[in-house]
Amino acid sequence: MPDSENPVAADFIRTLIRKDNETNRFGGRVHTRFPPEPNGYLHIGHAKSIVLNFGIAEEFDGLCNLRFDDTNPSKEDTEYIESIIEDVHWLGYDWGNRLFHASDYFDQLYEYAVQLIKLGKAYVDDLSAEELRQQRGTLTEPGIESPYRNRSVSENLDLFQKMRSGEFPDGSRTLRAKIDMKSPNLNMRDPVMYRIKKESHPHTGDKWCIYPMYDYTHCVSDSIELITHSICTLEFEDHRPLYDWFLDQLNLYHPQQIEFARLNLSYTIMSKRKLLQLVKERYVSGWDDPRMPTISGLRRRGVTPESIRTFCDRIGVAKNDSTVDIALLEFCIREDLNKRAVRVMGVLNPLKVTLTNYPENQVEYMECINNPEDESMGTRLVPFCRELYIDYDDFREIPPSKFYRLSPGREVRLRYGYFIRCQEIVKDEKGNIIELRCTYDPETRGGFAPDGRKVQATIHWVSAQHALNAEVRLYDRLFNIPNPLGENENTQFTDFINPNSLTILQNCKVEPSLQSAKPTERFQFERVGYFCIDSRDSRPDCLVFNRTVTLKDIWAKIEASLNQKKS
Ligand code: ATP
Ligand code: MG
């Protein structure tokens, strides 16, 4: 669902589909699929593929299936299946009654394999995995034909049947396609179609002890589902001849495979295997840790599905690999939250302020605008009292130049409140500032002085007596270099984990309107950033907020200043 402000650019895939529709190649049908392997949680790279496949289906009045590519029982898990279903729905897409599993087709795949054997196009090989590797050849040297390559059809049928009925141990035999050991394309050198794996499958239980390989399974599954355009990432380009070969030999309905460049993001890794390592080795709290690039992590962090979709539309699809700057994702998140998040006041590092000339038991309710971008979001009343909290960072005893916020003798504006002037600093015996004693000007309610005098800063606050306690978790990038994978052979991506990727502040104070806020709700803390209520850990007596994103691109600023210093 591309929104009207950001129409999807016509990319090469859409151009190709339009051409197929013009020539009536698939009878004008457009039917795509998203085929995750349930061996981990979905990440932002998968979102690119989801938005592309489901987006194209919507745009062309077509359909998109969700298909679990569940051919490897040892790595797959129902936890992953459930999370994938939740994540695709959350991103805003639906597959109707078209949720499939490659394992739904195991019977059919077996029948087709028998057919290939009968056609003399597949054979049972007794070589071990290691021997297969050795005989496969290289890019410059042809492969070697297996001594079992020319078995008779009947012997192959018999052996394949025995493989299926569990007569041979794991790894002792394979079924291979009989293509060409001299092919310049290694994928065409008699690829393995089936292997023996005596393992229970999350979906088919103990029915099978042989499992079909991805390349064979994928094209047949696409064909069975009458997919028109089978969109996949670039590394499958060299597999396309094999995709075509199976379907041609079996004389099956033939979808078009189309490859596009996968998403790479700076400061991010996306391989599920590596993400699993981060979880297992406890670098993060789980797959949905808000620092993870997983859909569930982004969701927990407060990112909206709309901003992910906008991001995917903006990066577009291309035929060559590139890395997208994570700042673009952050920009899309900020832009979207700016439109929808209610503004509130929250103080991360509270410093008590007493307004010495404010009546002891008085409470005033200040009308605050919920979102200046959207009047329809209305206003709310926030209590104002004699004792307030402001942020430590908004005060300096000795202000450096260009620091315009509160300091001794200086006057600033309290947002939606009054002008206040700092008269006195209270310190504890160690010399830490524990309180400021200020005066307020009763004439300045609403933030303007009748005599026209100006102040140079507006700061936020909460009423001490009304404030709610909160824990705030500040997240930063999980890696401290743009490409944690590609440094050199002697480094591991875990060497580049940012030790400051999580800062927990436990004594924060937020305005009382947040009492009714629900888990996952998102807010802008004025002047501070965007936050959401943590879906797991937040409690009524202590709200827990995750920082989704800062207000401005602090990193870009820091980096720019570092670069300036260097040059
Ligand atoms: P990973 O390498 O992260 O483990 P994968 O490709 O093995 O990913 P699958 O579950 O097989 O993961 O992927 C499902 C679909 O998502 C495939 O069509 C795949 O091409 C696509 N996909 C995976 N990663 C990306 C990415 N970074 N960018 C775009 N599409 C992706
Ligand atoms: Mg895969």
XYZ file of C-alpha atoms and ligand atoms in Angstrom:
599
model
C 0.000 0.000 0.000
C 2.163 2.871 -1.225
C 0.697 6.055 0.215
C -0.201 8.826 -2.156
C 2.625 11.078 -1.005
C 5.229 8.466 -1.823
C 4.196 6.637 -4.959
C 6.423 3.701 -5.716
C 8.872 4.471 -8.477
C 8.593 2.273 -11.526
C 11.458 -0.158 -11.078
C 12.742 -2.811 -13.457
C 10.574 -5.527 -11.883
C 7.373 -3.555 -12.284
C 8.394 -2.667 -15.825
C 8.894 -6.337 -16.590
C 5.534 -7.307 -15.115
C 3.811 -4.599 -17.098
C 5.413 -5.999 -20.243
C 4.234 -9.530 -19.372
C 0.736 -8.168 -18.895
C 0.879 -6.430 -22.280
C 1.883 -9.631 -24.044
C -0.615 -11.597 -21.962
C 2.163 -13.978 -20.941
C 0.408 -15.135 -17.768
C -3.081 -14.239 -18.930
C -2.690 -10.863 -17.209
C -2.343 -12.534 -13.813
C 0.180 -11.329 -11.239
C 0.860 -13.781 -8.424
C 3.907 -13.435 -6.181
C 4.996 -15.117 -2.960
C 7.119 -14.381 0.079
C 9.050 -17.560 0.942
C 10.871 -17.300 4.296
C 12.784 -20.173 5.757
C 11.507 -20.521 9.351
C 14.998 -20.652 10.841
C 14.982 -17.264 12.545
C 13.017 -14.057 12.973
C 12.390 -11.738 10.046
C 14.615 -8.691 9.706
C 14.462 -5.387 7.862
C 15.961 -7.083 4.768
C 12.998 -9.425 4.662
C 10.767 -6.372 4.961
C 12.172 -5.202 1.635
C 11.134 -8.484 0.048
C 7.717 -8.467 1.777
C 6.945 -4.911 0.720
C 8.055 -5.731 -2.802
C 6.101 -8.966 -3.201
C 2.913 -7.948 -1.408
C 3.178 -4.408 -2.779
C 3.378 -5.625 -6.369
C 0.430 -7.941 -5.838
C -1.693 -5.056 -4.513
C -0.611 -2.713 -7.247
C -1.406 -5.120 -10.072
C -4.599 -6.455 -8.513
C -2.877 -9.757 -8.000
C -2.183 -12.124 -5.135
C 0.765 -12.850 -2.877
C 1.208 -16.103 -0.973
C 3.070 -16.640 2.251
C 5.069 -19.824 1.918
C 7.312 -21.371 4.521
C 10.332 -22.800 2.840
C 10.643 -25.546 5.432
C 12.946 -28.091 3.828
C 15.570 -28.236 6.563
C 14.001 -29.698 9.729
C 17.136 -29.351 11.879
C 17.131 -25.554 11.877
C 13.446 -24.849 11.850
C 11.113 -24.167 14.688
C 7.424 -23.346 15.247
C 8.470 -20.318 17.308
C 9.903 -18.891 14.093
C 6.810 -19.756 12.093
C 4.582 -17.919 14.574
C 6.827 -14.885 14.683
C 6.916 -14.662 10.882
C 3.124 -14.750 10.655
C 2.861 -12.035 13.280
C 5.501 -9.858 11.612
C 4.075 -9.975 8.086
C 0.616 -9.141 9.437
C 2.042 -6.335 11.518
C 3.704 -4.873 8.435
C 0.190 -4.584 7.044
C -0.107 -7.500 4.645
C -2.421 -10.441 4.367
C -2.292 -13.642 2.339
C -5.936 -14.605 2.714
C -6.201 -18.374 2.791
C -2.909 -18.768 0.944
C -0.545 -19.764 3.715
C 1.516 -22.644 2.407
C 4.479 -24.761 3.393
C 6.962 -26.238 0.961
C 6.443 -29.358 3.069
C 2.812 -29.415 1.833
C 4.335 -30.510 -1.462
C 6.625 -33.293 -0.246
C 4.408 -36.001 -1.799
C 4.251 -34.177 -5.099
C 7.981 -33.478 -5.037
C 8.646 -37.153 -4.443
C 6.438 -38.103 -7.404
C 8.224 -35.624 -9.648
C 11.586 -36.982 -8.534
C 10.451 -40.487 -9.497
C 9.405 -39.049 -12.841
C 12.852 -37.542 -13.357
C 14.447 -40.894 -12.537
C 12.209 -42.552 -15.105
C 13.240 -39.923 -17.653
C 16.863 -40.799 -16.941
C 17.361 -37.307 -15.499
C 18.098 -38.235 -11.881
C 20.135 -40.903 -10.118
C 20.967 -42.178 -6.672
C 24.572 -41.496 -5.744
C 26.510 -43.330 -3.009
C 29.236 -40.724 -2.665
C 29.550 -38.907 0.646
C 29.035 -35.160 0.950
C 32.818 -34.742 1.162
C 33.384 -36.776 -2.022
C 30.715 -34.797 -3.810
C 32.476 -31.600 -2.872
C 35.801 -32.895 -4.151
C 34.374 -34.046 -7.477
C 32.419 -30.923 -8.133
C 35.356 -29.096 -9.723
C 35.934 -25.372 -9.573
C 35.146 -22.333 -11.658
C 38.149 -23.157 -13.856
C 38.055 -26.960 -13.720
C 35.193 -29.209 -14.764
C 33.656 -31.635 -12.289
C 34.115 -35.403 -12.337
C 31.240 -37.732 -13.108
C 30.265 -40.004 -10.265
C 30.822 -43.758 -10.768
C 27.130 -44.191 -9.854
C 25.908 -41.770 -12.501
C 24.901 -44.357 -15.011
C 22.829 -46.670 -12.879
C 19.799 -48.130 -14.589
C 16.399 -46.554 -14.116
C 15.132 -49.595 -12.236
C 18.097 -49.658 -9.872
C 17.612 -45.920 -9.224
C 13.906 -46.369 -8.559
C 14.626 -49.177 -6.149
C 17.345 -47.280 -4.289
C 15.308 -44.086 -4.077
C 12.375 -46.045 -2.652
C 14.752 -47.556 -0.076
C 16.124 -44.114 0.777
C 12.583 -43.036 1.474
C 11.724 -46.031 3.604
C 14.704 -45.411 5.855
C 16.950 -48.302 4.879
C 20.103 -46.194 4.630
C 21.841 -44.086 7.246
C 21.947 -40.287 7.153
C 24.265 -38.886 4.535
C 25.029 -42.232 2.922
C 23.241 -41.531 -0.345
C 21.689 -38.662 -2.278
C 19.428 -38.255 -5.253
C 21.099 -36.070 -7.881
C 19.845 -34.426 -11.041
C 21.706 -35.711 -14.072
C 22.671 -32.575 -15.936
C 26.280 -31.771 -16.850
C 29.428 -32.128 -14.744
C 31.278 -29.899 -17.214
C 28.829 -27.029 -17.071
C 30.532 -23.669 -16.473
C 27.727 -23.068 -13.954
C 28.524 -25.072 -10.812
C 24.850 -25.239 -9.903
C 24.260 -27.373 -12.994
C 26.872 -30.000 -12.071
C 24.467 -32.736 -11.063
C 23.065 -30.896 -8.037
C 21.711 -32.853 -5.106
C 17.898 -33.047 -5.059
C 17.372 -35.164 -1.928
C 19.366 -36.045 1.148
C 18.737 -38.514 3.948
C 18.013 -36.875 7.300
C 16.277 -38.987 9.917
C 14.783 -36.060 11.712
C 11.332 -35.055 12.788
C 9.879 -32.133 10.859
C 7.793 -29.396 12.578
C 5.104 -29.846 9.947
C 5.274 -33.406 8.618
C 6.455 -35.101 11.794
C 8.190 -38.420 11.134
C 6.634 -39.070 7.761
C 9.852 -38.370 5.869
C 13.495 -39.246 6.366
C 14.569 -37.787 3.050
C 14.258 -34.069 2.463
C 14.324 -32.186 -0.853
C 16.907 -29.447 -1.422
C 16.009 -25.795 -1.810
C 16.621 -25.422 -5.558
C 14.462 -28.377 -6.469
C 11.747 -27.520 -3.971
C 11.490 -23.874 -4.761
C 10.724 -23.983 -8.473
C 8.265 -26.849 -8.065
C 6.478 -25.044 -5.197
C 6.253 -21.860 -7.289
C 4.860 -23.908 -10.142
C 2.270 -25.720 -8.022
C 1.048 -22.378 -6.635
C 0.867 -20.922 -10.152
C 3.184 -18.095 -9.183
C 3.780 -15.746 -12.121
C 6.828 -13.811 -10.940
C 9.185 -15.482 -8.499
C 11.160 -12.596 -7.065
C 14.362 -13.435 -5.202
C 17.690 -11.927 -4.288
C 20.707 -11.641 -6.567
C 22.620 -14.648 -5.281
C 20.028 -16.851 -6.979
C 20.805 -15.504 -10.432
C 23.196 -18.412 -11.034
C 20.517 -20.806 -9.851
C 17.976 -19.647 -12.419
C 19.146 -22.129 -15.115
C 18.507 -24.909 -12.616
C 15.102 -23.452 -11.690
C 14.252 -23.496 -15.379
C 15.786 -26.937 -15.969
C 13.640 -28.774 -13.413
C 10.417 -27.208 -14.676
C 11.328 -27.829 -18.317
C 12.270 -31.480 -17.755
C 9.053 -32.085 -15.849
C 7.102 -30.061 -18.385
C 5.418 -28.049 -15.621
C 3.825 -24.613 -15.538
C 6.741 -22.196 -15.540
C 6.919 -18.971 -13.490
C 9.513 -16.285 -14.248
C 12.317 -15.939 -11.709
C 13.510 -12.345 -11.251
C 16.467 -11.330 -9.091
C 16.983 -8.037 -7.264
C 19.696 -6.699 -4.941
C 19.251 -7.541 -1.262
C 19.137 -4.793 1.299
C 22.350 -4.079 3.177
C 22.241 -1.438 5.905
C 25.186 0.347 7.446
C 25.916 -0.420 11.128
C 23.751 -3.531 10.780
C 24.108 -7.240 10.136
C 21.257 -9.232 8.673
C 22.248 -12.829 8.340
C 19.892 -14.882 10.482
C 22.774 -17.103 11.512
C 24.654 -14.120 12.928
C 21.551 -12.663 14.541
C 21.021 -16.030 16.222
C 24.599 -15.839 17.491
C 23.885 -12.426 19.046
C 20.897 -13.946 20.831
C 22.624 -17.152 21.923
C 25.759 -15.436 23.168
C 23.608 -12.886 24.982
C 24.889 -9.769 23.317
C 21.217 -8.829 23.173
C 18.245 -9.843 25.301
C 16.491 -11.781 22.528
C 15.312 -11.673 18.924
C 13.068 -8.742 19.870
C 15.746 -6.743 21.662
C 15.070 -3.174 20.484
C 18.626 -2.969 19.110
C 18.066 -5.863 16.729
C 17.297 -5.191 13.050
C 14.495 -7.738 13.312
C 10.918 -6.696 12.641
C 10.051 -7.695 16.216
C 12.968 -5.651 17.564
C 11.968 -2.605 15.531
C 8.365 -3.028 16.664
C 9.378 -3.249 20.320
C 11.528 -0.191 19.867
C 8.492 1.797 18.721
C 9.024 1.873 14.968
C 5.783 1.931 12.980
C 4.992 -0.427 10.111
C 4.228 2.619 7.973
C 7.747 3.965 8.346
C 9.248 0.602 7.377
C 7.067 0.483 4.285
C 7.989 4.039 3.361
C 11.654 3.194 3.837
C 11.339 0.166 1.544
C 9.579 2.230 -1.106
C 12.215 4.943 -0.905
C 15.204 2.612 -1.307
C 13.576 1.045 -4.356
C 14.786 -2.107 -6.072
C 17.834 -2.405 -8.237
C 19.926 -5.033 -9.921
C 23.234 -4.258 -8.177
C 24.228 -4.589 -4.547
C 24.701 -1.513 -2.442
C 24.549 -0.466 1.177
C 21.863 1.870 2.402
C 22.780 4.382 5.107
C 20.912 3.574 8.306
C 20.332 7.321 8.655
C 17.710 6.942 5.920
C 15.785 4.422 7.998
C 16.035 6.712 11.020
C 14.824 9.612 8.905
C 11.751 7.644 7.801
C 10.994 6.662 11.406
C 11.310 10.245 12.629
C 9.236 11.635 9.795
C 6.401 9.225 10.531
C 6.484 9.633 14.322
C 6.516 13.392 13.918
C 3.082 13.111 12.324
C 1.547 10.693 14.797
C 3.243 10.890 18.204
C 1.661 12.849 21.062
C 4.071 15.363 22.594
C 4.605 14.999 26.316
C 7.131 16.246 28.846
C 9.572 13.832 30.356
C 12.693 14.572 32.375
C 15.436 11.975 32.003
C 17.871 13.360 34.588
C 15.714 15.190 37.127
C 16.930 18.283 38.943
C 14.519 19.727 41.468
C 13.424 23.343 41.067
C 11.544 25.199 43.796
C 9.724 28.370 42.792
C 10.127 30.294 46.024
C 7.481 32.916 45.242
C 4.850 30.420 44.007
C 1.970 29.771 46.477
C 2.566 26.596 48.509
C -0.521 24.555 47.677
C -1.454 25.999 44.333
C -1.900 23.814 41.245
C -2.498 25.307 37.827
C -3.435 23.241 34.818
C -1.603 24.270 31.696
C -3.141 23.502 28.312
C -0.588 21.712 26.150
C -0.823 20.974 22.441
C -0.720 17.242 21.698
C 0.785 17.582 18.262
C 1.543 20.883 16.534
C 1.598 18.974 13.206
C -2.005 17.869 13.658
C -4.566 20.090 15.374
C -7.140 17.284 15.418
C -5.047 15.554 18.085
C -6.204 18.221 20.540
C -4.768 19.393 23.823
C -4.299 18.121 27.361
C -3.936 19.711 30.795
C -0.652 19.376 32.644
C -0.343 20.391 36.315
C 2.097 23.105 37.344
C 3.231 23.593 40.964
C 5.770 25.182 43.252
C 8.131 22.213 42.969
C 9.153 20.990 39.564
C 11.787 18.851 37.902
C 13.835 20.045 34.994
C 16.633 18.181 33.255
C 20.146 18.422 34.678
C 21.401 19.102 31.180
C 19.352 22.283 31.032
C 21.338 23.881 33.839
C 25.003 24.896 34.111
C 26.501 26.559 37.128
C 29.123 28.107 34.878
C 27.558 28.301 31.447
C 29.899 27.867 28.499
C 29.470 30.300 25.621
C 26.419 29.462 23.501
C 24.755 27.723 26.430
C 21.534 29.705 26.686
C 19.597 27.573 29.100
C 19.300 28.046 32.853
C 22.234 29.285 34.912
C 22.605 31.463 38.026
C 20.810 34.785 37.588
C 19.522 33.908 34.150
C 15.876 33.764 33.067
C 14.376 31.081 30.819
C 10.883 30.066 29.740
C 9.217 26.922 31.025
C 7.336 25.343 28.123
C 3.600 26.156 28.500
C 4.483 27.775 31.864
C 6.157 30.911 33.090
C 9.493 32.669 32.896
C 11.686 31.618 35.806
C 14.981 33.007 37.043
C 17.571 31.017 38.940
C 18.366 32.702 42.267
C 20.235 30.091 44.256
C 21.918 26.684 43.960
C 21.528 24.126 46.737
C 24.325 21.544 47.048
C 24.808 18.474 49.175
C 27.857 18.002 51.378
C 29.809 16.546 48.453
C 29.134 19.582 46.341
C 26.574 18.012 44.013
C 23.790 20.283 42.901
C 20.559 18.908 44.313
C 18.142 21.767 43.902
C 17.680 25.136 42.291
C 15.742 27.868 44.006
C 14.132 30.077 41.424
C 11.521 32.790 41.185
C 8.763 32.934 38.599
C 7.150 35.961 37.033
C 3.348 35.619 37.450
C 2.862 38.054 34.554
C 4.367 35.572 32.070
C 1.821 32.776 32.104
C 1.652 31.346 28.596
C 5.315 32.117 28.039
C 5.373 35.815 27.111
C 6.284 38.900 29.142
C 3.907 41.904 28.913
C 6.937 44.225 28.860
C 8.253 42.449 25.770
C 11.462 41.134 27.330
C 12.835 37.997 25.739
C 14.490 34.847 26.999
C 16.846 32.748 24.951
C 15.710 29.270 25.863
C 12.567 27.252 26.548
C 12.962 24.168 28.683
C 10.635 21.356 29.649
C 9.601 20.336 33.158
C 7.263 18.153 35.160
C 5.472 18.861 38.414
C 7.344 17.063 41.226
C 4.205 16.192 43.110
C 2.363 14.823 40.072
C 5.203 13.235 38.125
C 5.249 9.511 37.398
C 8.357 7.434 37.862
C 9.825 5.966 34.736
C 12.720 3.946 33.465
C 14.062 5.056 30.130
C 16.194 2.872 27.895
C 18.317 4.785 25.466
C 19.356 2.725 22.475
C 22.109 3.436 20.098
C 23.475 1.581 17.101
C 24.454 -1.970 17.912
C 27.723 -1.721 15.988
C 30.203 1.082 16.075
C 31.492 0.794 12.525
C 29.462 0.986 9.305
C 30.432 -2.464 8.058
C 30.961 -4.861 10.989
C 31.376 -7.797 8.611
C 33.899 -6.501 6.168
C 36.814 -5.191 8.220
C 39.289 -7.992 7.525
C 39.835 -11.698 7.987
C 41.120 -11.364 11.534
C 38.060 -9.652 12.900
C 34.632 -10.909 13.819
C 31.492 -8.862 13.692
C 31.155 -9.221 17.460
C 34.400 -7.250 17.861
C 32.515 -4.175 16.737
C 29.568 -4.274 19.079
C 28.970 -0.813 20.475
C 29.454 -1.099 24.246
C 27.195 1.928 24.691
C 24.328 0.644 22.620
C 22.089 0.602 25.703
C 21.943 3.122 28.550
C 19.326 2.619 31.230
C 18.091 5.622 33.224
C 16.042 4.570 36.212
C 15.012 7.772 37.939
C 13.172 9.553 35.196
C 10.053 11.632 35.755
C 7.242 11.984 33.258
C 4.033 14.006 33.182
C 0.937 12.426 34.762
C -1.047 12.180 31.518
C 1.047 9.100 30.776
C -0.699 7.194 33.553
C -3.212 5.866 31.052
C -0.670 5.112 28.323
C -0.695 1.552 27.021
C 2.215 -0.689 26.163
C 3.557 -0.015 22.634
C 2.109 3.548 22.614
C 4.485 6.098 21.146
C 5.294 9.626 22.303
C 7.598 12.465 21.629
C 9.266 13.683 24.810
C 9.576 17.317 23.885
C 13.150 18.331 23.041
C 14.402 14.804 23.758
C 13.246 12.200 21.256
C 10.639 9.601 20.375
C 9.809 6.914 22.891
C 7.414 4.022 23.226
C 6.200 2.092 26.234
C 7.944 -1.245 26.426
C 5.600 -4.108 25.719
C 7.332 -6.531 28.079
C 8.661 -4.711 31.104
C 6.517 -1.639 31.709
C 4.515 -1.705 34.962
C 1.918 0.728 36.351
C 4.233 1.730 39.219
C 7.192 2.257 36.897
C 6.643 2.939 33.250
C 9.408 1.667 31.003
C 10.126 3.603 27.835
C 12.290 2.620 24.890
C 13.862 5.389 22.908
C 12.850 4.757 19.333
C 14.959 7.487 17.796
C 16.469 10.805 18.771
C 14.865 13.999 17.557
C 17.630 14.964 15.229
C 20.361 12.965 13.726
C 22.811 13.314 16.587
C 25.208 10.880 14.965
C 25.444 12.832 11.772
C 26.334 15.877 13.858
C 28.974 14.079 15.893
C 30.496 12.529 12.815
C 30.522 15.817 10.964
C 32.342 17.496 13.853
C 34.843 14.619 14.052
C 35.480 14.877 10.331
C 36.016 18.594 10.672
C 38.555 18.040 13.409
C 40.407 15.487 11.273
C 40.686 17.667 8.190
P 19.478 -14.537 5.725
O 20.648 -14.499 4.804
O 19.253 -13.289 6.486
O 19.472 -15.724 6.619
P 17.741 -15.732 3.814
O 17.774 -15.218 2.426
O 18.372 -17.010 4.081
O 18.214 -14.589 4.776
P 14.999 -16.486 3.743
O 14.127 -16.801 4.884
O 15.384 -17.563 2.827
O 16.267 -15.789 4.352
O 14.414 -15.249 2.940
C 13.076 -15.118 2.566
C 13.002 -14.115 1.451
O 13.508 -12.864 1.879
C 13.825 -14.550 0.272
O 13.100 -14.322 -0.907
C 15.047 -13.690 0.360
O 15.593 -13.470 -0.897
C 14.498 -12.407 0.986
N 15.541 -11.699 1.716
C 16.323 -12.162 2.701
N 17.229 -11.244 3.093
C 16.998 -10.156 2.332
C 17.597 -8.860 2.240
N 18.620 -8.496 3.025
N 17.105 -7.995 1.339
C 16.070 -8.336 0.548
N 15.466 -9.526 0.571
C 15.914 -10.439 1.446
Mg 17.558 -18.726 2.715
